[in-house]
Coordinates of C-alpha atoms in Angstrom, one line a residue:
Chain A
X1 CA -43.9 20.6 39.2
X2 CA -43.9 24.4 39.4
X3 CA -42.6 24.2 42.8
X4 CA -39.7 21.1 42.3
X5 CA -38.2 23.7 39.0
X6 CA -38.2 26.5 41.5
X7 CA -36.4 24.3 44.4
X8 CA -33.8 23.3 42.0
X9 CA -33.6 27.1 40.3
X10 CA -32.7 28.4 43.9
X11 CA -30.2 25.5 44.4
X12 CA -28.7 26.4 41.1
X13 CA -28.5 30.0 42.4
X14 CA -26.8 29.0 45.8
X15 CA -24.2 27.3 44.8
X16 CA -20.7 28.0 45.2
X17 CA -18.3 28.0 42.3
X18 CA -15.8 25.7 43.6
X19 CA -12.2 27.1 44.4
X20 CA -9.3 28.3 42.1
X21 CA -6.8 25.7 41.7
X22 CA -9.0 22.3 43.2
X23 CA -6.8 19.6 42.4
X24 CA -9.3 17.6 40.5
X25 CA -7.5 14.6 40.1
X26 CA -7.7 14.5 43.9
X27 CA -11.0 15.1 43.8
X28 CA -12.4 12.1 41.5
X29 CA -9.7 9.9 42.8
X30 CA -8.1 9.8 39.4
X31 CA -4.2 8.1 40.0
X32 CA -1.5 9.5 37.5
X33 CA 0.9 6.5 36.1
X34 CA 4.2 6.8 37.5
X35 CA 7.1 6.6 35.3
X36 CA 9.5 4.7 36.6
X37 CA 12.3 6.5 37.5
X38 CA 15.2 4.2 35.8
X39 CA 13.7 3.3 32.5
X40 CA 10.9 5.9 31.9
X41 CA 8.8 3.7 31.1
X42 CA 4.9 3.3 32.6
X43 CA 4.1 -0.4 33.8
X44 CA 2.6 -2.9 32.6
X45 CA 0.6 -6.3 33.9
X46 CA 3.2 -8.8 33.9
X47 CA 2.7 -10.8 31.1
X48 CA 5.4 -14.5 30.4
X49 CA 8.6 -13.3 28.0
X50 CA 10.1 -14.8 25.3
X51 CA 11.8 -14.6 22.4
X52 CA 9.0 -16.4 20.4
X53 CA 6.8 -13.3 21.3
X54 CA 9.3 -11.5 18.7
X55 CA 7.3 -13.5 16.1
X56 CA 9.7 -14.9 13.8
X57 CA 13.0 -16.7 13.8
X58 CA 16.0 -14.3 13.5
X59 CA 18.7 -14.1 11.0
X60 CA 21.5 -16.4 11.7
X61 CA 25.3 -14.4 11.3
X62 CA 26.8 -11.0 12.0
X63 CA 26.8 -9.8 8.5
X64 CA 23.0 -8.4 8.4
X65 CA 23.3 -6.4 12.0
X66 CA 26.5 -5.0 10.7
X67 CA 24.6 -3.4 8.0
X68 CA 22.6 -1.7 10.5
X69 CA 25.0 -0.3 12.5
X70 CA 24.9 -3.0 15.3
X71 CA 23.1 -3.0 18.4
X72 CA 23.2 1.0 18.7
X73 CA 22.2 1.3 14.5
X74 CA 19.6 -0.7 15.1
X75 CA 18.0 1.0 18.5
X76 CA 18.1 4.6 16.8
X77 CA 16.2 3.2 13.8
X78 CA 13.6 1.9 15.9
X79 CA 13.8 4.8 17.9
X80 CA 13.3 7.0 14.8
X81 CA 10.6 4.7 13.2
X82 CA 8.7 5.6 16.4
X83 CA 9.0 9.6 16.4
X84 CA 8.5 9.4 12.1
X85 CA 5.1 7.4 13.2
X86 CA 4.0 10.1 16.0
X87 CA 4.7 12.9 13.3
X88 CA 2.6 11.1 10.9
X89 CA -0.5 12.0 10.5
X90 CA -1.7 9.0 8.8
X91 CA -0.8 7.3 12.0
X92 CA 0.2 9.8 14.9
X93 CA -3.5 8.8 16.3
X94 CA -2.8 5.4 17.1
X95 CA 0.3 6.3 18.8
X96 CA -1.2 8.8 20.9
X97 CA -2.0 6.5 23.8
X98 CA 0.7 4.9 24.2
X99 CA 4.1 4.5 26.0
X100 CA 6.6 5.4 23.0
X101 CA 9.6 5.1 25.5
X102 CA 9.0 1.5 25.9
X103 CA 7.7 1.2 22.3
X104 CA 11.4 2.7 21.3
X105 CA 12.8 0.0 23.9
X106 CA 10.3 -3.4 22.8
X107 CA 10.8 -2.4 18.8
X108 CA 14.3 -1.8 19.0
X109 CA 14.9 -5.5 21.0
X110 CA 12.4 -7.1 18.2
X111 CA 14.4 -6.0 15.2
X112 CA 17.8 -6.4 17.0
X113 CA 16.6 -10.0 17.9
X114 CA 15.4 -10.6 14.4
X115 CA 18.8 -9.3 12.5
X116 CA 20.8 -11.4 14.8
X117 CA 22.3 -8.8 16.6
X118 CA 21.8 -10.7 20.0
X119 CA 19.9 -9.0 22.1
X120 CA 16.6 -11.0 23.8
X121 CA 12.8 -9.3 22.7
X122 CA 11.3 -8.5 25.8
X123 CA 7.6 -7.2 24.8
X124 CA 4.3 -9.1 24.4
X125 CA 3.6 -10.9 21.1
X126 CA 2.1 -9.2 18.0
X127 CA -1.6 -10.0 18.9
X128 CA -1.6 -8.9 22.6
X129 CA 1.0 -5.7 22.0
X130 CA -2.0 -4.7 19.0
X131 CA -5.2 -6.1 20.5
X132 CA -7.8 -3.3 20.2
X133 CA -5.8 -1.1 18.4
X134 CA -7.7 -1.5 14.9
X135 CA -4.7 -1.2 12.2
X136 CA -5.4 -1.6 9.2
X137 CA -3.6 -2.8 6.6
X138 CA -2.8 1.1 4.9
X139 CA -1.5 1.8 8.2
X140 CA 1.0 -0.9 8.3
X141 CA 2.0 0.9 4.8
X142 CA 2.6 3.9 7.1
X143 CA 4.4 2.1 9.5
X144 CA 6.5 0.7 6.3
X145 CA 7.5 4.0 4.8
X146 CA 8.7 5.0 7.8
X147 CA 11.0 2.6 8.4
X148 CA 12.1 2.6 4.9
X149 CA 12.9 5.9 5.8
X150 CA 14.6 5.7 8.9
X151 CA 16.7 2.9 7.5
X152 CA 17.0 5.2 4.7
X153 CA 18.7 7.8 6.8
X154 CA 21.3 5.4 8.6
X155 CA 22.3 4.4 4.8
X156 CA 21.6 0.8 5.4
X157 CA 21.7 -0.9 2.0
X158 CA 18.0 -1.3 0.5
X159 CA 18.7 -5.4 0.1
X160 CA 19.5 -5.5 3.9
X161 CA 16.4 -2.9 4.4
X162 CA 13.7 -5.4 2.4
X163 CA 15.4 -8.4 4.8
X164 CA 14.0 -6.9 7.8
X165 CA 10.7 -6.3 6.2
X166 CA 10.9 -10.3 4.8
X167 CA 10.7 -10.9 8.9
X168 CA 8.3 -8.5 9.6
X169 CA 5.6 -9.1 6.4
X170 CA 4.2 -12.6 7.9
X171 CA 4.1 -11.5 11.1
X172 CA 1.8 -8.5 10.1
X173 CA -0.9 -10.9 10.3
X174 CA -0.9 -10.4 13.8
X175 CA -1.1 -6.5 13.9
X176 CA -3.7 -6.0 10.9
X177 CA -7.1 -6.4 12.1
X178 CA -9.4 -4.5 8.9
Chain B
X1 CA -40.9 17.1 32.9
X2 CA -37.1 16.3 33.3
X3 CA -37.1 18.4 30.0
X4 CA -38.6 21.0 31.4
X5 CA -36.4 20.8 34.6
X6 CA -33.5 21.4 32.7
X7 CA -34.3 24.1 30.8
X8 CA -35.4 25.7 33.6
X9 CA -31.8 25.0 35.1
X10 CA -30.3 26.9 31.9
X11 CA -32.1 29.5 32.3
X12 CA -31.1 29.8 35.9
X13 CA -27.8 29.6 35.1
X14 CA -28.0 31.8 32.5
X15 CA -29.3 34.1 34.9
X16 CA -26.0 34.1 37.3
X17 CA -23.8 33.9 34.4
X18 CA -23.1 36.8 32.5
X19 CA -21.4 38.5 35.4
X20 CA -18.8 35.3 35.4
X21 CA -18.6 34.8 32.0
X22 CA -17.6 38.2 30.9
X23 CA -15.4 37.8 27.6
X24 CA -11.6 38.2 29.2
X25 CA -11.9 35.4 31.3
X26 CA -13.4 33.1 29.3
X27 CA -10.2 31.2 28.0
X28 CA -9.3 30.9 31.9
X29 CA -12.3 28.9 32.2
X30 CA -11.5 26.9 29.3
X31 CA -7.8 26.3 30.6
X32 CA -8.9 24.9 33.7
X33 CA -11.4 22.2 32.7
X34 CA -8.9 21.2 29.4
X35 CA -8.2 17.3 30.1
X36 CA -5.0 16.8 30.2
X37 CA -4.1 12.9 29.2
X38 CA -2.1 11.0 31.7
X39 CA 0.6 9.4 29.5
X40 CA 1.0 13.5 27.6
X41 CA 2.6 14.8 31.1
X42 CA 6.7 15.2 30.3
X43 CA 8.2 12.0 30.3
X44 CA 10.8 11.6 33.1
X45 CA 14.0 13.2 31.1
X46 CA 16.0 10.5 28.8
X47 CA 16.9 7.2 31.3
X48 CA 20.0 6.9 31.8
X49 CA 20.5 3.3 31.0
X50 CA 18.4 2.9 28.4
X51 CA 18.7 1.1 25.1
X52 CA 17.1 3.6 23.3
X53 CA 19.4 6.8 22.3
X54 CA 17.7 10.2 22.5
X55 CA 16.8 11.2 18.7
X56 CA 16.2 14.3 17.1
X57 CA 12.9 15.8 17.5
X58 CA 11.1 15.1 14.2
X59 CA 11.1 18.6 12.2
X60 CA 7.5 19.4 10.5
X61 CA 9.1 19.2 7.1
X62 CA 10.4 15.7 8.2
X63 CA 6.7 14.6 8.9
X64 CA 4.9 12.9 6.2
X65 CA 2.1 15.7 5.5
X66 CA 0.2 13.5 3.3
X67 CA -3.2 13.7 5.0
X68 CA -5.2 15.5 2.2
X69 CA -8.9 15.6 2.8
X70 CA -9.8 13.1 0.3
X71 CA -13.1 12.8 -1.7
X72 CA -15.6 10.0 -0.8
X73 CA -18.5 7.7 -2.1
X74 CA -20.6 7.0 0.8
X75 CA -18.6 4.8 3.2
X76 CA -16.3 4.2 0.4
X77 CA -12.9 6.9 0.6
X78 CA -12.3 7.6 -3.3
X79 CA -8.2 7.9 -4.2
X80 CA -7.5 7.7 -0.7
X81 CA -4.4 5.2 -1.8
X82 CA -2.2 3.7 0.6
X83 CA -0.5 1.8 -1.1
X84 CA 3.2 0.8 -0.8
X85 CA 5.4 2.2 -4.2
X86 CA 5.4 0.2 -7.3
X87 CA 2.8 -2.6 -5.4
X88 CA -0.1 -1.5 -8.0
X89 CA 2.3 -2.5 -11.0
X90 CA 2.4 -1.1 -14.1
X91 CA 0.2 -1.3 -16.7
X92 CA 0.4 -4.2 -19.4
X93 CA 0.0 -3.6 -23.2
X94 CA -3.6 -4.9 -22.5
X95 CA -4.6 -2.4 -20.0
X96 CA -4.0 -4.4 -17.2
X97 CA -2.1 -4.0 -13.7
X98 CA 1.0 -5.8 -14.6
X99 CA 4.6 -5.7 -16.1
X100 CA 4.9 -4.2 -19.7
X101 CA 3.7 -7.5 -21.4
X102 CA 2.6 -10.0 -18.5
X103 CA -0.5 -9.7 -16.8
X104 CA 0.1 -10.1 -13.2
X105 CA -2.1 -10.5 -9.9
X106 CA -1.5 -7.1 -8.7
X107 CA -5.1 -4.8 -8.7
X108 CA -4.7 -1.3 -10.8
X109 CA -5.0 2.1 -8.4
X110 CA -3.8 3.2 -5.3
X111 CA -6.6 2.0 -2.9
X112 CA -6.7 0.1 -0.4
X113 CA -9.4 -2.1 1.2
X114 CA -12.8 -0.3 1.2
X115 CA -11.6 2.3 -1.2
X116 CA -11.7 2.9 -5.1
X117 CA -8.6 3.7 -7.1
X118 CA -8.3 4.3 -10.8
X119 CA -5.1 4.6 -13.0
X120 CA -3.9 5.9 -16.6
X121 CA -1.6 4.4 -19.3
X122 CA 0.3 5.6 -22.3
X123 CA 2.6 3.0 -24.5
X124 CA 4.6 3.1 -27.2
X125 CA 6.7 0.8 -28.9
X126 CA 9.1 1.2 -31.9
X127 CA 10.1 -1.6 -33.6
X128 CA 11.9 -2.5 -36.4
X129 CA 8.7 -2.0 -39.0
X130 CA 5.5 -1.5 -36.6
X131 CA 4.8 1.3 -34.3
X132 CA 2.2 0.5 -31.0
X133 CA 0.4 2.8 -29.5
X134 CA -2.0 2.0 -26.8
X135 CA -3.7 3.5 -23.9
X136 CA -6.8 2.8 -21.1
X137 CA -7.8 3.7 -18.0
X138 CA -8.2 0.8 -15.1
X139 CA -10.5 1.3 -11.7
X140 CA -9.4 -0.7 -8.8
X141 CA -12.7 -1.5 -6.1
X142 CA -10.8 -1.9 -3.0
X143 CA -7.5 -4.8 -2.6
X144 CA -10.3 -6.8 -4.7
X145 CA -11.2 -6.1 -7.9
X146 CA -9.7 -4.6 -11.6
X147 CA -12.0 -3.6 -14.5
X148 CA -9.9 -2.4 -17.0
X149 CA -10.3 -0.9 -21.1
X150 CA -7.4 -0.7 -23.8
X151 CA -6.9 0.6 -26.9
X152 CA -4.3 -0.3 -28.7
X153 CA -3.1 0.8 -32.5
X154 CA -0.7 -1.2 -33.8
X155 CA 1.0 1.0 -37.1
X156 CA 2.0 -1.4 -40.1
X157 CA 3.6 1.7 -42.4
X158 CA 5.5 1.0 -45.1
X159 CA 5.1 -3.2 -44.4
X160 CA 1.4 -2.7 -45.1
X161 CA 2.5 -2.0 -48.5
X162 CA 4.4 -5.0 -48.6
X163 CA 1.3 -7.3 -47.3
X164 CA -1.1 -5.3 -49.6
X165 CA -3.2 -4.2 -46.9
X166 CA -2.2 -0.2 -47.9
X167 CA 0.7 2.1 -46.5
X168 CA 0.1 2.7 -43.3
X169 CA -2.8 0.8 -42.3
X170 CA -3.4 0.5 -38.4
X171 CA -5.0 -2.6 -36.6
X172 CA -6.9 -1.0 -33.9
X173 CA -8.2 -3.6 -30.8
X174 CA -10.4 -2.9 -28.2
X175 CA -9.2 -4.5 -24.8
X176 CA -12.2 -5.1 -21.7
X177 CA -10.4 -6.4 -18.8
X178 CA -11.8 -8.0 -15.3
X179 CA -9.4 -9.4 -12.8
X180 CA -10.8 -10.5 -8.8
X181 CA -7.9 -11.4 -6.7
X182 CA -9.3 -14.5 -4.7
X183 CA -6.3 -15.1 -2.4
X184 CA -2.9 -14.0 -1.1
X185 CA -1.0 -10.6 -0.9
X186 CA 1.9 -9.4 -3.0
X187 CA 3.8 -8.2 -0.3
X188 CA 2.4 -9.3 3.3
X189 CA 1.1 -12.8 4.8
X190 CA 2.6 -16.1 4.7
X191 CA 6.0 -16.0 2.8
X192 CA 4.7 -19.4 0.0
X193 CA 1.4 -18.0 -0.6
X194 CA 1.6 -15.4 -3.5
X195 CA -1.1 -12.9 -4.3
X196 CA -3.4 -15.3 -6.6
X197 CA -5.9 -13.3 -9.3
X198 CA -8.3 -14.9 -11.8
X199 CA -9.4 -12.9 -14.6
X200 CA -10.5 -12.3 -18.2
X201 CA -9.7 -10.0 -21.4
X202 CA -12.4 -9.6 -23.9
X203 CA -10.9 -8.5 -27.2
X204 CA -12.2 -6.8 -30.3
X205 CA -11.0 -6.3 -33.4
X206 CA -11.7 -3.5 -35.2
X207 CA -10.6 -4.7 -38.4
X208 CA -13.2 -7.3 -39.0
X209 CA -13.5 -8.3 -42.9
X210 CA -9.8 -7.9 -42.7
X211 CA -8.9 -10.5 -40.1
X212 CA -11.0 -12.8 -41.3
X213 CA -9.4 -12.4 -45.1
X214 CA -6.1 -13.1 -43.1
X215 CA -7.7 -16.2 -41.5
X216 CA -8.9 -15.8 -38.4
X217 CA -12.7 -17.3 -37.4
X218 CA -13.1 -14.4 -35.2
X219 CA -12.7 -10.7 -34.6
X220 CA -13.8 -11.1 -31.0
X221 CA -12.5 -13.0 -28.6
X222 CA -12.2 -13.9 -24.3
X223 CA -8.4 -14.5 -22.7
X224 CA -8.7 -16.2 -19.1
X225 CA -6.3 -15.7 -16.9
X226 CA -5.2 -17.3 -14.1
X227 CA -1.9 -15.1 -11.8
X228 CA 0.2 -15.7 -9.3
X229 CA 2.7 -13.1 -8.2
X230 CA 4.9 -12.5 -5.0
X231 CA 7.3 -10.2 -4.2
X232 CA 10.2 -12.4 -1.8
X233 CA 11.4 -9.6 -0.1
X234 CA 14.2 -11.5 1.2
X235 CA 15.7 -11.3 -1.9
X236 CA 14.1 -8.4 -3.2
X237 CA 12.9 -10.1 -6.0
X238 CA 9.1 -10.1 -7.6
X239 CA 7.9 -12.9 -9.3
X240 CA 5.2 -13.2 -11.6
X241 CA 3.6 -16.3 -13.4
X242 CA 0.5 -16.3 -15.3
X243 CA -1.9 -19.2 -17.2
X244 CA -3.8 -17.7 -20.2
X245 CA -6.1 -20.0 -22.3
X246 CA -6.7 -17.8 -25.2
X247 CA -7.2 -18.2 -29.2
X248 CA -5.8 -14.5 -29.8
X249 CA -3.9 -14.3 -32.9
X250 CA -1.3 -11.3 -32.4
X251 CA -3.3 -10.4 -28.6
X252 CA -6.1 -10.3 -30.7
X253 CA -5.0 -7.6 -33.3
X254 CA -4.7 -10.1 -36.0
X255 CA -8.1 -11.6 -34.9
X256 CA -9.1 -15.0 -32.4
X257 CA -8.6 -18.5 -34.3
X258 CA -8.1 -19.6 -37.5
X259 CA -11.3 -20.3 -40.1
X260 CA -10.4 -23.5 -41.0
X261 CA -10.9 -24.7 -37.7
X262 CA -8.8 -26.9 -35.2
X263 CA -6.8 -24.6 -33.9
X264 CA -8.7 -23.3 -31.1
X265 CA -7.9 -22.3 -27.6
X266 CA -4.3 -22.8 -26.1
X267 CA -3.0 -22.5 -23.0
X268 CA 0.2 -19.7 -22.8
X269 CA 2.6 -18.6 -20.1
X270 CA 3.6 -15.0 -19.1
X271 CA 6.4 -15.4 -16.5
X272 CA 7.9 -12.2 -15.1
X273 CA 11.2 -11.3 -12.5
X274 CA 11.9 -7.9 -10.9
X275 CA 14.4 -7.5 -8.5
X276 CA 14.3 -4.4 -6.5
X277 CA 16.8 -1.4 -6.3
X278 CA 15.2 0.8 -4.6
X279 CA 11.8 1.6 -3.0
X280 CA 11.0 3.4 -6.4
X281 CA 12.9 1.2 -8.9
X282 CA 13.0 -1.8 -10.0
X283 CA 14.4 -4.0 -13.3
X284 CA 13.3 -7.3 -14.4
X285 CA 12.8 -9.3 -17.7
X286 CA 9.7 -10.5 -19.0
X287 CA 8.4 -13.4 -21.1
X288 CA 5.3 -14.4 -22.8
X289 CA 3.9 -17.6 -24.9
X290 CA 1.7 -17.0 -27.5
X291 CA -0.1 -19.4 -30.1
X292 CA 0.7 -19.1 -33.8
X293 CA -2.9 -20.0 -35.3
X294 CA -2.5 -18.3 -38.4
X295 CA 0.8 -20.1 -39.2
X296 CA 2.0 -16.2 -39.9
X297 CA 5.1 -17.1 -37.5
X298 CA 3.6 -15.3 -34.4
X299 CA 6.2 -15.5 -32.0
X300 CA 6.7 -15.9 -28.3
X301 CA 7.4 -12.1 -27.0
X302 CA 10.1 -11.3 -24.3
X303 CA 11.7 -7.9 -22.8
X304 CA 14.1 -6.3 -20.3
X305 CA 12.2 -3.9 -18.3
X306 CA 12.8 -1.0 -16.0
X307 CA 10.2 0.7 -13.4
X308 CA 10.6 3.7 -11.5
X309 CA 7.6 5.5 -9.7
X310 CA 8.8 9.3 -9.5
X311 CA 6.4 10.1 -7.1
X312 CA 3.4 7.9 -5.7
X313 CA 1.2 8.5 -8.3
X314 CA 3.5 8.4 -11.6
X315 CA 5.3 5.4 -12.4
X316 CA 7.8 5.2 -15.7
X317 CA 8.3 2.0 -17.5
X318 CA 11.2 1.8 -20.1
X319 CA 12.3 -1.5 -21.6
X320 CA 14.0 -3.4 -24.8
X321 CA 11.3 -5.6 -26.0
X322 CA 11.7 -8.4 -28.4
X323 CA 8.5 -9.5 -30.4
X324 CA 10.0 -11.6 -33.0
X325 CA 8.3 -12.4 -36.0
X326 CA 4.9 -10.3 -37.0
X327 CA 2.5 -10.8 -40.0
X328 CA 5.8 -12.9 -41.1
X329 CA 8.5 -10.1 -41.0
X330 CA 10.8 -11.3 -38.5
X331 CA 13.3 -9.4 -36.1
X332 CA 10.6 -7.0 -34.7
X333 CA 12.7 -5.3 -31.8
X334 CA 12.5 -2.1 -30.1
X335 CA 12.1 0.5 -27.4
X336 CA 9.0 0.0 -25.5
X337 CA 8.3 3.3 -23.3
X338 CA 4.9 3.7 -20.9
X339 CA 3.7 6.0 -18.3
X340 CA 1.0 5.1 -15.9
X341 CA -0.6 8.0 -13.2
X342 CA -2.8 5.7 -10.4
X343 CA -4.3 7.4 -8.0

């Protein structure tokens, strides 16, 4: 036993510190994602689209995407939904992980397809897009007040604000897991 | 032996070390084995095609700094509340999450699932003859359950003169509340299924020999309720509807029943709309059945309420309430004013 200790205490003792500047992603084979260079965006596992994934039927008429501020309105809401959330510190953790550029991207598409505007959703369903993610029901509060308050900001009336949510409420059953 | 080994490794190390960890470079060393997470590298600059316009960083006033530590139970988190404005209610002259005068399914506090809220009321109302006073505290055990205690002093001044009872002379009513929500959500979940509560008030009088000289059989008494309440956020509109069986005579005040028996427990209706004006306001009317047992012409009550939560933890409730008839003086109408801090 004596002599084992002292073998490894002298292998300890000759090793080499390794070299300044080892790339140690190289080392252990670890590959960075690639954004890609059009979008931004990481990929993902191809996965069937369709506007059902959006999880609700949208609004029918122009009226309700007007009060948004129309295709562009609606994307910088989404957009500003997203960077509220990351700044939140009642939610910036589950954000951390993920893509927010194609977050901005899929939620802007879902409540643009939802308020009628006419653009198609793109992104997984609710369950998939949340599996795993644990979010619970005081985080979808979170998530809430900062819409509110990015809708807030963009001045869109508080009737049209509390249509969106009427879209979004039942479909929360899909993103809340405790 | 493996322990042994290892320690024995320490203090090998520690042997070569203090030459390479001298003080100055020991942030260098910490630099170098930081992990850095793949997706936090610099995201390629703003794509040019994308839907998605660049936005202004978020400034750290902008963020929602609402993290406070928060103090906890065990596993339970204790006024860790979560939730949404004006989705606890208010409190009802009963103690009770609800509108000013209808109890509704809502659970009292701030808390969310796993966590224990509690919440405060004062009330007033001025009528015509009476004054009301009444105040309780209500703890809320997760999105679950409400136990809740009232007091309420109801002020007969110069009418008690009138119905010999003595200037002045308060009715005083103890309130115990219980309320388990059993299905549903207010605001979330299937659009048809409200946020459904069963619960019950025990009442006490504490004007015993005198309730019973004005007829009543009792000067305690059990309300069971049975709530429904959703808010349609389509429309921005909250509606409330609420089954009580109940023998109360005046909520109780004026005692349960009447002595010379039949009539007994009757089924009422509290019905209440709110329509939304704001995240922190909202205005609504109210409505509520109650039995006349005492054939003193107890009327049905009814009001015109307004809400507004100033911040998330105080909530204002004004409103123009119309009782009706009381210990037979009729056209008892008034300003009903109530503050409620949840936490």
């Amino acid at each position: 036993m004596l002599l084992t200790a002292t073998a490894s205490a002298l292998l300890m003792l000759m090793q080499q510190a390794p070299a300044e500047g080892t790339d140690w992603d190289a080392e252990f084979g670890v590959e960075a994602k690639q954004r890609d260079p059009v979008t931004g965006e990481f990929p993902v596992d191809p996965y069937p689209q369709s506007n059902a994934n959006a999880g609700a039927a949208p609004y029918d008429g122009a009226g309700l995407a007007a009060a948004f501020g129309g295709r562009e309105g609606i994307a910088r809401i989404a957009a500003r939904t997203v960077d509220l959330s990351e700044a939140d510190p009642r939610i910036a953790p589950i954000f951390a992980s993920h893509d927010m550029v194609r977050l901005k991207r899929t939620l802007g598409e879902q409540f643009c397809y939802l308020l009628g505007a006419g653009c198609d959703y793109t992104g997984r369903d609710m369950k998939t897009a949340h599996a795993q993610m644990g979010v619970s029901r005081a985080d979808m509060n979170a998530l809430v007040e900062n819409l509110q308050a990015a809708m807030r900001e963009a001045r869109v009336p508080f009737a049209a604000q509390n249509r969106l949510l009427a879209k979004l409420a039942p479909i929360s059953r899909d993103v809340v897991e405790r | 032996m493996v322990l042994s080994l290892s320690s024995l490794l320490i203090l090998a190390q520690a042997a070569v070390g203090p030459s390479a960890a001298g003080a100055e470079d020991a942030p260098e060393r910490q630099e170098r084995i930081a992990y850095q997470p793949v997706l936090e590298q610099p995201a390629a600059a703003s794509p040019p095609n994308s839907l998605v316009p660049a936005t202004a960083p978020v400034a750290p006033d902008d963020a929602l700094a609402l993290n406070e530590s928060e103090p906890r139970a065990g596993k339970l988190r204790m006024f860790d509340g979560g939730k949404l404005l004006l989705t606890n209610g208010v409190t009802t002259v009963e103690g009770s999450s609800g509108g000013g005068l209808a109890r509704w399914a809502t659970i009292g506090g701030r808390q969310m699932a796993g966590g224990i809220g509690a919440s405060a009321h004062v009330t007033g109302i001025e009528l015509a003859d009476f004054g009301w006073r009444s105040y309780g505290i209500a703890v809320g055990l997760g999105d679950r359950i409400e136990l809740s205690y009232a007091r309420a002093d109801f002020d007969t001044r110069d009418i008690g003169t009138a119905l010999g009872i003595g200037q002045g002379y308060t009715f005083n009513l103890d309130t115990f509340g219980a309320k388990l929500r059993v299905a549903g959500d207010l605001v979330y979940g299937e659009t048809w299924l409200p946020q459904i509560a069963v619960g019950i008030e025990h009442k006490r009088s504490r004007d015993g020999a005198l309730v019973r000289a004005l007829g009543a059989a009792d000067a305690a008494g059990t309300d069971y309720t049975l709530s429904a309440t959703k808010l349609f956020l389509a429309r921005s509109l909250l509606v409330n509807a609420t089954l009580r069986y109940t023998e109360a005579n005046e909520l109780g005040l004026l005692g349960f029943g009447a002595a010379g028996g039949g009539a007994d427990y009757r089924l009422q209706f509290e019905g209440s709309v709110g329509y939304q004006l704001s995240r922190r306001a909202v205005v609504g009317a109210e409505y509520r059945s109650k039995p006349d047992n005492l054939g003193l012409g107890d009327d049905d009550w009814m009001d015109i309420f307004a809400a507004y939560a100033l911040t998330r933890h105080l909530t204002l409730t004004a409103a123009y309430v119309d009782l009706g008839s009381i210990a037979t003086i009729p056209g008892q109408r008034g300003g009903f004013l109530s503050a409620q801090v949840a936490f």
